[in-house]
Amino acid sequence: AQTVTQSQPEMSVQEAETVTLSCTYDTSESNYYLFWYKQPPSRQMILVIRQEAYKQQNATENRFSVNFQKAAKSFSLKISDSQLGDTAMYFCAFTDNAGNMLTFGGGTRLMVKP
Amino acid sequence: KAGVTQTPRYLIKTRGQQVTLSCSPISGHRSVSWYQQTPGQGLQFLFEYFSETQRNKGNFPGRFSGRQFSNSRSEMNVSTLELGDSALYLCASSSGGRNIPTSEQYFGPGTRLTVT
C-alpha cells in the first residue's frame, strides 16, 4: 500500500517570504501522480499543483513550484512571495491510477504572518 | 460550469440512525469519489464510482455504502451511525477514466456530519 508522509504539522512564514513544505511517499509503482491540495478555513479543497512521475521537469504554477525527486520519493512544495491568502492546510496526495483514488498525507498547517 | 455540489452541508444525527449524503459532480464528469476527513485519521478514501459502477473501495466497514445514478450524481449511505462517524465527508468528481492522465479531482464543499 502507498503511504504519504508530511513531517511538518505546522509552519509559519512572513508575508512576501518563501516557504517549502515537505512530502515523502512510498510506492512500488513506476507510474503515478502527485498533487498538492490547499484547504483554507472554508474547508474547500483546492488543487494547487500536480506532477506526473514520468515527467522529469518540475511542475510550476505561478508562485507555486515543486521539487520532485523520484529516486528519493520526495515531493516538496515551494511557495514564493507568500500572501495572507495562502494561509491554509496543505495536503500532499498520491495516486497511481489516473487520479481517482487519492492517498493523502497528514497535512501541514501553514500560517502566513503580516 | 458549476462546481461540485454536496447536500446537505450540515447534518446532526443520533447513534444508530442512518444517513444519506448527496453529491452532484461537475457537468460531464463521470467519476465520483468520496472521502472522510477527521482530526484523528485525516483524509481517507471511501469509494469511487464511475459510470454507475463502484470501481475502487477503501478500507471502511460495510455500514458505508454508495451508489451512482445515470446522471453521475452519487449518494453515500451510512447505516447504524456511531460516534466515530462524525466527520467532514468530501466528494470529488473527475472527467476521465482509468489511464487518462488529465483526470484531476475537483472537490465539493463537504457535508459536516455530527453524530450524538
PDB file of C-alpha atoms in Angstrom:
ATOM      1  CA  ALA A   1       0.000   0.000   0.000  1.00  0.00           C
ATOM      2  CA  GLN A   2       1.109   3.513  -0.729  1.00  0.00           C
ATOM      3  CA  THR A   3       1.849   5.910   2.095  1.00  0.00           C
ATOM      4  CA  VAL A   4       2.333   9.661   2.108  1.00  0.00           C
ATOM      5  CA  THR A   5       4.124  11.454   4.925  1.00  0.00           C
ATOM      6  CA  GLN A   6       4.210  15.142   5.730  1.00  0.00           C
ATOM      7  CA  SER A   7       6.681  15.664   8.547  1.00  0.00           C
ATOM      8  CA  GLN A   8       5.812  19.285   9.320  1.00  0.00           C
ATOM      9  CA  PRO A   9       2.478  19.566  11.142  1.00  0.00           C
ATOM     10  CA  GLU A  10       2.695  23.362  11.310  1.00  0.00           C
ATOM     11  CA  MET A  11       4.736  26.079   9.657  1.00  0.00           C
ATOM     12  CA  SER A  12       4.690  29.835   9.541  1.00  0.00           C
ATOM     13  CA  VAL A  13       6.178  32.368   7.144  1.00  0.00           C
ATOM     14  CA  GLN A  14       6.263  36.120   6.849  1.00  0.00           C
ATOM     15  CA  GLU A  15       4.291  37.709   4.069  1.00  0.00           C
ATOM     16  CA  ALA A  16       6.349  38.010   0.843  1.00  0.00           C
ATOM     17  CA  GLU A  17       8.839  35.376   2.012  1.00  0.00           C
ATOM     18  CA  THR A  18       9.370  31.891   0.587  1.00  0.00           C
ATOM     19  CA  VAL A  19       8.424  28.668   2.332  1.00  0.00           C
ATOM     20  CA  THR A  20       8.908  24.999   1.469  1.00  0.00           C
ATOM     21  CA  LEU A  21       6.583  22.217   2.588  1.00  0.00           C
ATOM     22  CA  SER A  22       7.936  18.672   2.639  1.00  0.00           C
ATOM     23  CA  CYS A  23       6.338  15.441   1.494  1.00  0.00           C
ATOM     24  CA  THR A  24       7.678  11.926   1.106  1.00  0.00           C
ATOM     25  CA  TYR A  25       5.862   8.903  -0.230  1.00  0.00           C
ATOM     26  CA  ASP A  26       6.346   5.209  -0.585  1.00  0.00           C
ATOM     27  CA  THR A  27       5.288   3.160  -3.585  1.00  0.00           C
ATOM     28  CA  SER A  28       6.462   0.304  -5.741  1.00  0.00           C
ATOM     29  CA  GLU A  29       4.740   1.711  -8.803  1.00  0.00           C
ATOM     30  CA  SER A  30       6.757   3.313 -11.577  1.00  0.00           C
ATOM     31  CA  ASN A  31       3.998   5.499 -12.985  1.00  0.00           C
ATOM     32  CA  TYR A  32       1.980   7.686 -10.665  1.00  0.00           C
ATOM     33  CA  TYR A  33       0.793  11.200  -9.987  1.00  0.00           C
ATOM     34  CA  LEU A  34       1.454  13.562  -7.099  1.00  0.00           C
ATOM     35  CA  PHE A  35      -0.606  16.535  -6.046  1.00  0.00           C
ATOM     36  CA  TRP A  36      -0.638  19.362  -3.566  1.00  0.00           C
ATOM     37  CA  TYR A  37      -4.054  20.440  -2.343  1.00  0.00           C
ATOM     38  CA  LYS A  38      -4.873  23.514  -0.285  1.00  0.00           C
ATOM     39  CA  GLN A  39      -7.697  23.539   2.256  1.00  0.00           C
ATOM     40  CA  PRO A  40      -8.419  27.030   3.614  1.00  0.00           C
ATOM     41  CA  PRO A  41     -10.661  27.597   6.661  1.00  0.00           C
ATOM     42  CA  SER A  42     -13.694  27.303   4.382  1.00  0.00           C
ATOM     43  CA  ARG A  43     -12.730  23.585   4.063  1.00  0.00           C
ATOM     44  CA  GLN A  44     -12.950  23.677   0.253  1.00  0.00           C
ATOM     45  CA  MET A  45     -10.137  21.521  -1.156  1.00  0.00           C
ATOM     46  CA  ILE A  46      -8.364  23.305  -3.989  1.00  0.00           C
ATOM     47  CA  LEU A  47      -5.803  21.721  -6.312  1.00  0.00           C
ATOM     48  CA  VAL A  48      -2.586  23.738  -6.197  1.00  0.00           C
ATOM     49  CA  ILE A  49      -0.259  21.772  -8.442  1.00  0.00           C
ATOM     50  CA  ARG A  50       0.268  18.305  -9.884  1.00  0.00           C
ATOM     51  CA  GLN A  51       3.226  16.283 -11.113  1.00  0.00           C
ATOM     52  CA  GLU A  52       3.347  13.190 -13.296  1.00  0.00           C
ATOM     53  CA  ALA A  53       6.095  10.830 -12.200  1.00  0.00           C
ATOM     54  CA  TYR A  54       7.240  10.152 -15.751  1.00  0.00           C
ATOM     55  CA  LYS A  55       7.987  13.852 -16.280  1.00  0.00           C
ATOM     56  CA  GLN A  56      11.416  14.888 -15.085  1.00  0.00           C
ATOM     57  CA  GLN A  57      10.657  18.592 -15.240  1.00  0.00           C
ATOM     58  CA  ASN A  58       9.324  20.045 -12.006  1.00  0.00           C
ATOM     59  CA  ALA A  59       5.822  21.486 -12.237  1.00  0.00           C
ATOM     60  CA  THR A  60       5.255  25.217 -11.730  1.00  0.00           C
ATOM     61  CA  GLU A  61       2.049  27.198 -11.276  1.00  0.00           C
ATOM     62  CA  ASN A  62       2.646  30.913 -10.777  1.00  0.00           C
ATOM     63  CA  ARG A  63       4.078  31.311  -7.246  1.00  0.00           C
ATOM     64  CA  PHE A  64       3.903  27.566  -6.570  1.00  0.00           C
ATOM     65  CA  SER A  65       6.549  25.104  -7.665  1.00  0.00           C
ATOM     66  CA  VAL A  66       7.601  21.600  -6.704  1.00  0.00           C
ATOM     67  CA  ASN A  67      10.890  19.839  -6.223  1.00  0.00           C
ATOM     68  CA  PHE A  68      10.241  16.276  -7.358  1.00  0.00           C
ATOM     69  CA  GLN A  69      12.982  13.794  -6.506  1.00  0.00           C
ATOM     70  CA  LYS A  70      11.762  10.438  -7.824  1.00  0.00           C
ATOM     71  CA  ALA A  71      14.648   8.347  -6.538  1.00  0.00           C
ATOM     72  CA  ALA A  72      14.298   9.812  -3.068  1.00  0.00           C
ATOM     73  CA  LYS A  73      10.472   9.648  -3.287  1.00  0.00           C
ATOM     74  CA  SER A  74      10.282  13.261  -2.248  1.00  0.00           C
ATOM     75  CA  PHE A  75       7.831  15.899  -3.452  1.00  0.00           C
ATOM     76  CA  SER A  76       8.167  19.298  -1.776  1.00  0.00           C
ATOM     77  CA  LEU A  77       6.117  22.416  -2.451  1.00  0.00           C
ATOM     78  CA  LYS A  78       7.712  25.846  -2.612  1.00  0.00           C
ATOM     79  CA  ILE A  79       5.545  28.917  -2.207  1.00  0.00           C
ATOM     80  CA  SER A  80       7.223  32.137  -3.290  1.00  0.00           C
ATOM     81  CA  ASP A  81       6.121  35.650  -2.325  1.00  0.00           C
ATOM     82  CA  SER A  82       3.756  34.239   0.326  1.00  0.00           C
ATOM     83  CA  GLN A  83       0.434  36.004   0.643  1.00  0.00           C
ATOM     84  CA  LEU A  84      -2.038  36.144   3.522  1.00  0.00           C
ATOM     85  CA  GLY A  85      -4.479  34.163   1.391  1.00  0.00           C
ATOM     86  CA  ASP A  86      -2.036  31.265   1.336  1.00  0.00           C
ATOM     87  CA  THR A  87      -2.890  30.555   4.988  1.00  0.00           C
ATOM     88  CA  ALA A  88      -4.406  27.067   4.903  1.00  0.00           C
ATOM     89  CA  MET A  89      -3.843  23.354   5.429  1.00  0.00           C
ATOM     90  CA  TYR A  90      -1.767  21.859   2.651  1.00  0.00           C
ATOM     91  CA  PHE A  91      -2.093  18.208   1.758  1.00  0.00           C
ATOM     92  CA  CYS A  92       0.242  16.156  -0.361  1.00  0.00           C
ATOM     93  CA  ALA A  93      -1.551  13.379  -2.252  1.00  0.00           C
ATOM     94  CA  PHE A  94      -0.627  10.388  -4.381  1.00  0.00           C
ATOM     95  CA  THR A  95      -2.412   8.237  -6.921  1.00  0.00           C
ATOM     96  CA  ASP A  96      -1.265   5.523  -9.244  1.00  0.00           C
ATOM     97  CA  ASN A  97      -4.378   5.123 -11.389  1.00  0.00           C
ATOM     98  CA  ALA A  98      -5.109   8.357 -13.180  1.00  0.00           C
ATOM     99  CA  GLY A  99      -6.254  10.361 -10.242  1.00  0.00           C
ATOM    100  CA  ASN A 100      -9.360   8.665  -8.972  1.00  0.00           C
ATOM    101  CA  MET A 101      -8.210   7.230  -5.640  1.00  0.00           C
ATOM    102  CA  LEU A 102      -6.056   9.628  -3.680  1.00  0.00           C
ATOM    103  CA  THR A 103      -3.879   8.771  -0.694  1.00  0.00           C
ATOM    104  CA  PHE A 104      -3.288  11.872   1.408  1.00  0.00           C
ATOM    105  CA  GLY A 105      -0.580  12.883   3.823  1.00  0.00           C
ATOM    106  CA  GLY A 106      -1.487  14.174   7.259  1.00  0.00           C
ATOM    107  CA  GLY A 107      -1.271  17.810   6.190  1.00  0.00           C
ATOM    108  CA  THR A 108       0.784  20.862   7.069  1.00  0.00           C
ATOM    109  CA  ARG A 109      -0.906  23.878   8.586  1.00  0.00           C
ATOM    110  CA  LEU A 110       0.664  26.987   7.066  1.00  0.00           C
ATOM    111  CA  MET A 111       0.225  30.392   8.643  1.00  0.00           C
ATOM    112  CA  VAL A 112       1.304  33.465   6.681  1.00  0.00           C
ATOM    113  CA  LYS A 113       2.004  36.359   9.014  1.00  0.00           C
ATOM    114  CA  PRO A 114       1.692  40.024   8.038  1.00  0.00           C
TER     115      PRO A 114
ATOM    116  CA  LYS B   1     -19.510  25.463 -15.239  1.00  0.00           C
ATOM    117  CA  ALA B   2     -20.987  24.877 -11.824  1.00  0.00           C
ATOM    118  CA  GLY B   3     -18.707  23.186  -9.347  1.00  0.00           C
ATOM    119  CA  VAL B   4     -19.269  20.055  -7.319  1.00  0.00           C
ATOM    120  CA  THR B   5     -22.233  20.439  -5.002  1.00  0.00           C
ATOM    121  CA  GLN B   6     -22.986  18.483  -1.853  1.00  0.00           C
ATOM    122  CA  THR B   7     -26.154  18.360   0.172  1.00  0.00           C
ATOM    123  CA  PRO B   8     -26.837  18.816   2.944  1.00  0.00           C
ATOM    124  CA  ARG B   9     -23.939  20.940   4.168  1.00  0.00           C
ATOM    125  CA  TYR B  10     -24.547  20.155   7.819  1.00  0.00           C
ATOM    126  CA  LEU B  11     -26.259  17.237   9.481  1.00  0.00           C
ATOM    127  CA  ILE B  12     -26.804  16.115  13.049  1.00  0.00           C
ATOM    128  CA  LYS B  13     -27.839  12.518  13.679  1.00  0.00           C
ATOM    129  CA  THR B  14     -28.181  10.214  16.647  1.00  0.00           C
ATOM    130  CA  ARG B  15     -26.251   6.997  17.194  1.00  0.00           C
ATOM    131  CA  GLY B  16     -27.945   4.074  15.497  1.00  0.00           C
ATOM    132  CA  GLN B  17     -29.661   6.151  12.820  1.00  0.00           C
ATOM    133  CA  GLN B  18     -28.742   6.083   9.167  1.00  0.00           C
ATOM    134  CA  VAL B  19     -27.855   8.970   6.880  1.00  0.00           C
ATOM    135  CA  THR B  20     -27.692   9.648   3.149  1.00  0.00           C
ATOM    136  CA  LEU B  21     -25.417  12.281   1.654  1.00  0.00           C
ATOM    137  CA  SER B  22     -25.661  13.526  -1.910  1.00  0.00           C
ATOM    138  CA  CYS B  23     -23.097  14.733  -4.405  1.00  0.00           C
ATOM    139  CA  SER B  24     -23.649  16.294  -7.820  1.00  0.00           C
ATOM    140  CA  PRO B  25     -20.468  16.286  -9.945  1.00  0.00           C
ATOM    141  CA  ILE B  26     -19.350  18.871 -12.442  1.00  0.00           C
ATOM    142  CA  SER B  27     -21.331  18.531 -15.654  1.00  0.00           C
ATOM    143  CA  GLY B  28     -19.708  15.936 -17.909  1.00  0.00           C
ATOM    144  CA  HIS B  29     -17.716  14.281 -15.135  1.00  0.00           C
ATOM    145  CA  ARG B  30     -18.359  10.563 -14.824  1.00  0.00           C
ATOM    146  CA  SER B  31     -16.228   9.685 -11.805  1.00  0.00           C
ATOM    147  CA  VAL B  32     -17.260  10.500  -8.252  1.00  0.00           C
ATOM    148  CA  SER B  33     -15.101   9.719  -5.232  1.00  0.00           C
ATOM    149  CA  TRP B  34     -15.907  10.042  -1.549  1.00  0.00           C
ATOM    150  CA  TYR B  35     -13.509  10.859   1.287  1.00  0.00           C
ATOM    151  CA  GLN B  36     -13.881  11.051   5.042  1.00  0.00           C
ATOM    152  CA  GLN B  37     -11.938  13.718   6.921  1.00  0.00           C
ATOM    153  CA  THR B  38     -11.474  13.534  10.694  1.00  0.00           C
ATOM    154  CA  PRO B  39      -8.931  15.178  13.013  1.00  0.00           C
ATOM    155  CA  GLY B  40      -7.622  11.800  14.121  1.00  0.00           C
ATOM    156  CA  GLN B  41      -7.487   9.817  10.884  1.00  0.00           C
ATOM    157  CA  GLY B  42      -7.065  12.636   8.394  1.00  0.00           C
ATOM    158  CA  LEU B  43      -8.365  12.228   4.858  1.00  0.00           C
ATOM    159  CA  GLN B  44      -9.337   8.686   3.946  1.00  0.00           C
ATOM    160  CA  PHE B  45     -10.710   7.336   0.691  1.00  0.00           C
ATOM    161  CA  LEU B  46     -14.125   5.682   0.953  1.00  0.00           C
ATOM    162  CA  PHE B  47     -15.039   4.632  -2.590  1.00  0.00           C
ATOM    163  CA  GLU B  48     -15.190   5.713  -6.183  1.00  0.00           C
ATOM    164  CA  TYR B  49     -17.955   5.305  -8.728  1.00  0.00           C
ATOM    165  CA  PHE B  50     -17.559   5.507 -12.466  1.00  0.00           C
ATOM    166  CA  SER B  51     -20.472   5.077 -14.860  1.00  0.00           C
ATOM    167  CA  GLU B  52     -22.714   3.735 -12.078  1.00  0.00           C
ATOM    168  CA  THR B  53     -20.205   1.055 -11.031  1.00  0.00           C
ATOM    169  CA  GLN B  54     -18.085   1.006  -7.901  1.00  0.00           C
ATOM    170  CA  ARG B  55     -14.549   0.922  -9.196  1.00  0.00           C
ATOM    171  CA  ASN B  56     -12.443   1.377  -6.062  1.00  0.00           C
ATOM    172  CA  LYS B  57     -13.176   0.873  -2.396  1.00  0.00           C
ATOM    173  CA  GLY B  58     -11.279   1.981   0.694  1.00  0.00           C
ATOM    174  CA  ASN B  59     -10.948   0.191   3.986  1.00  0.00           C
ATOM    175  CA  PHE B  60     -14.272   1.029   5.613  1.00  0.00           C
ATOM    176  CA  PRO B  61     -16.890  -1.294   7.141  1.00  0.00           C
ATOM    177  CA  GLY B  62     -19.929  -2.395   5.196  1.00  0.00           C
ATOM    178  CA  ARG B  63     -22.042   0.212   7.008  1.00  0.00           C
ATOM    179  CA  PHE B  64     -20.671   2.640   4.450  1.00  0.00           C
ATOM    180  CA  SER B  65     -22.169   2.229   1.014  1.00  0.00           C
ATOM    181  CA  GLY B  66     -22.772   4.280  -2.059  1.00  0.00           C
ATOM    182  CA  ARG B  67     -24.296   4.383  -5.465  1.00  0.00           C
ATOM    183  CA  GLN B  68     -24.206   6.417  -8.611  1.00  0.00           C
ATOM    184  CA  PHE B  69     -27.074   7.298 -10.884  1.00  0.00           C
ATOM    185  CA  SER B  70     -27.198   7.531 -14.659  1.00  0.00           C
ATOM    186  CA  ASN B  71     -26.735  11.318 -14.482  1.00  0.00           C
ATOM    187  CA  SER B  72     -23.499  10.728 -12.479  1.00  0.00           C
ATOM    188  CA  ARG B  73     -24.963  12.072  -9.249  1.00  0.00           C
ATOM    189  CA  SER B  74     -23.849   9.976  -6.312  1.00  0.00           C
ATOM    190  CA  GLU B  75     -25.124   9.195  -2.863  1.00  0.00           C
ATOM    191  CA  MET B  76     -23.399   7.651   0.080  1.00  0.00           C
ATOM    192  CA  ASN B  77     -25.192   5.995   2.936  1.00  0.00           C
ATOM    193  CA  VAL B  78     -24.022   5.243   6.441  1.00  0.00           C
ATOM    194  CA  SER B  79     -26.172   2.879   8.450  1.00  0.00           C
ATOM    195  CA  THR B  80     -26.176   2.324  12.214  1.00  0.00           C
ATOM    196  CA  LEU B  81     -24.252   5.511  12.896  1.00  0.00           C
ATOM    197  CA  GLU B  82     -21.508   5.530  15.500  1.00  0.00           C
ATOM    198  CA  LEU B  83     -19.960   8.477  17.302  1.00  0.00           C
ATOM    199  CA  GLY B  84     -16.764   7.897  15.338  1.00  0.00           C
ATOM    200  CA  ASP B  85     -18.563   8.567  12.077  1.00  0.00           C
ATOM    201  CA  SER B  86     -18.639  12.265  12.925  1.00  0.00           C
ATOM    202  CA  ALA B  87     -16.575  13.815  10.157  1.00  0.00           C
ATOM    203  CA  LEU B  88     -16.444  16.036   7.128  1.00  0.00           C
ATOM    204  CA  TYR B  89     -17.431  13.967   4.100  1.00  0.00           C
ATOM    205  CA  LEU B  90     -15.942  15.239   0.871  1.00  0.00           C
ATOM    206  CA  CYS B  91     -16.999  14.329  -2.606  1.00  0.00           C
ATOM    207  CA  ALA B  92     -14.780  14.816  -5.647  1.00  0.00           C
ATOM    208  CA  SER B  93     -15.501  14.485  -9.332  1.00  0.00           C
ATOM    209  CA  SER B  94     -13.232  13.968 -12.289  1.00  0.00           C
ATOM    210  CA  SER B  95     -13.693  13.693 -16.007  1.00  0.00           C
ATOM    211  CA  GLY B  96     -11.506  10.815 -17.011  1.00  0.00           C
ATOM    212  CA  GLY B  97     -11.480   7.124 -16.539  1.00  0.00           C
ATOM    213  CA  ARG B  98      -8.569   4.909 -15.735  1.00  0.00           C
ATOM    214  CA  ASN B  99      -5.303   5.646 -17.519  1.00  0.00           C
ATOM    215  CA  ILE B 100      -6.358   9.102 -18.605  1.00  0.00           C
ATOM    216  CA  PRO B 101      -3.733  11.359 -17.090  1.00  0.00           C
ATOM    217  CA  THR B 102      -5.832  14.506 -17.038  1.00  0.00           C
ATOM    218  CA  SER B 103      -8.400  13.283 -14.549  1.00  0.00           C
ATOM    219  CA  GLU B 104      -7.785  15.779 -11.798  1.00  0.00           C
ATOM    220  CA  GLN B 105     -10.261  15.655  -8.957  1.00  0.00           C
ATOM    221  CA  TYR B 106     -12.391  18.655  -8.086  1.00  0.00           C
ATOM    222  CA  PHE B 107     -13.795  18.700  -4.585  1.00  0.00           C
ATOM    223  CA  GLY B 108     -17.131  19.824  -3.237  1.00  0.00           C
ATOM    224  CA  PRO B 109     -17.541  21.896  -0.056  1.00  0.00           C
ATOM    225  CA  GLY B 110     -18.283  18.824   2.042  1.00  0.00           C
ATOM    226  CA  THR B 111     -21.018  17.675   4.388  1.00  0.00           C
ATOM    227  CA  ARG B 112     -20.294  18.070   8.074  1.00  0.00           C
ATOM    228  CA  LEU B 113     -21.892  15.118   9.891  1.00  0.00           C
ATOM    229  CA  THR B 114     -22.184  15.162  13.657  1.00  0.00           C
ATOM    230  CA  VAL B 115     -23.323  12.017  15.451  1.00  0.00           C
ATOM    231  CA  THR B 116     -24.567  12.469  19.016  1.00  0.00           C
TER     232      THR B 116
END
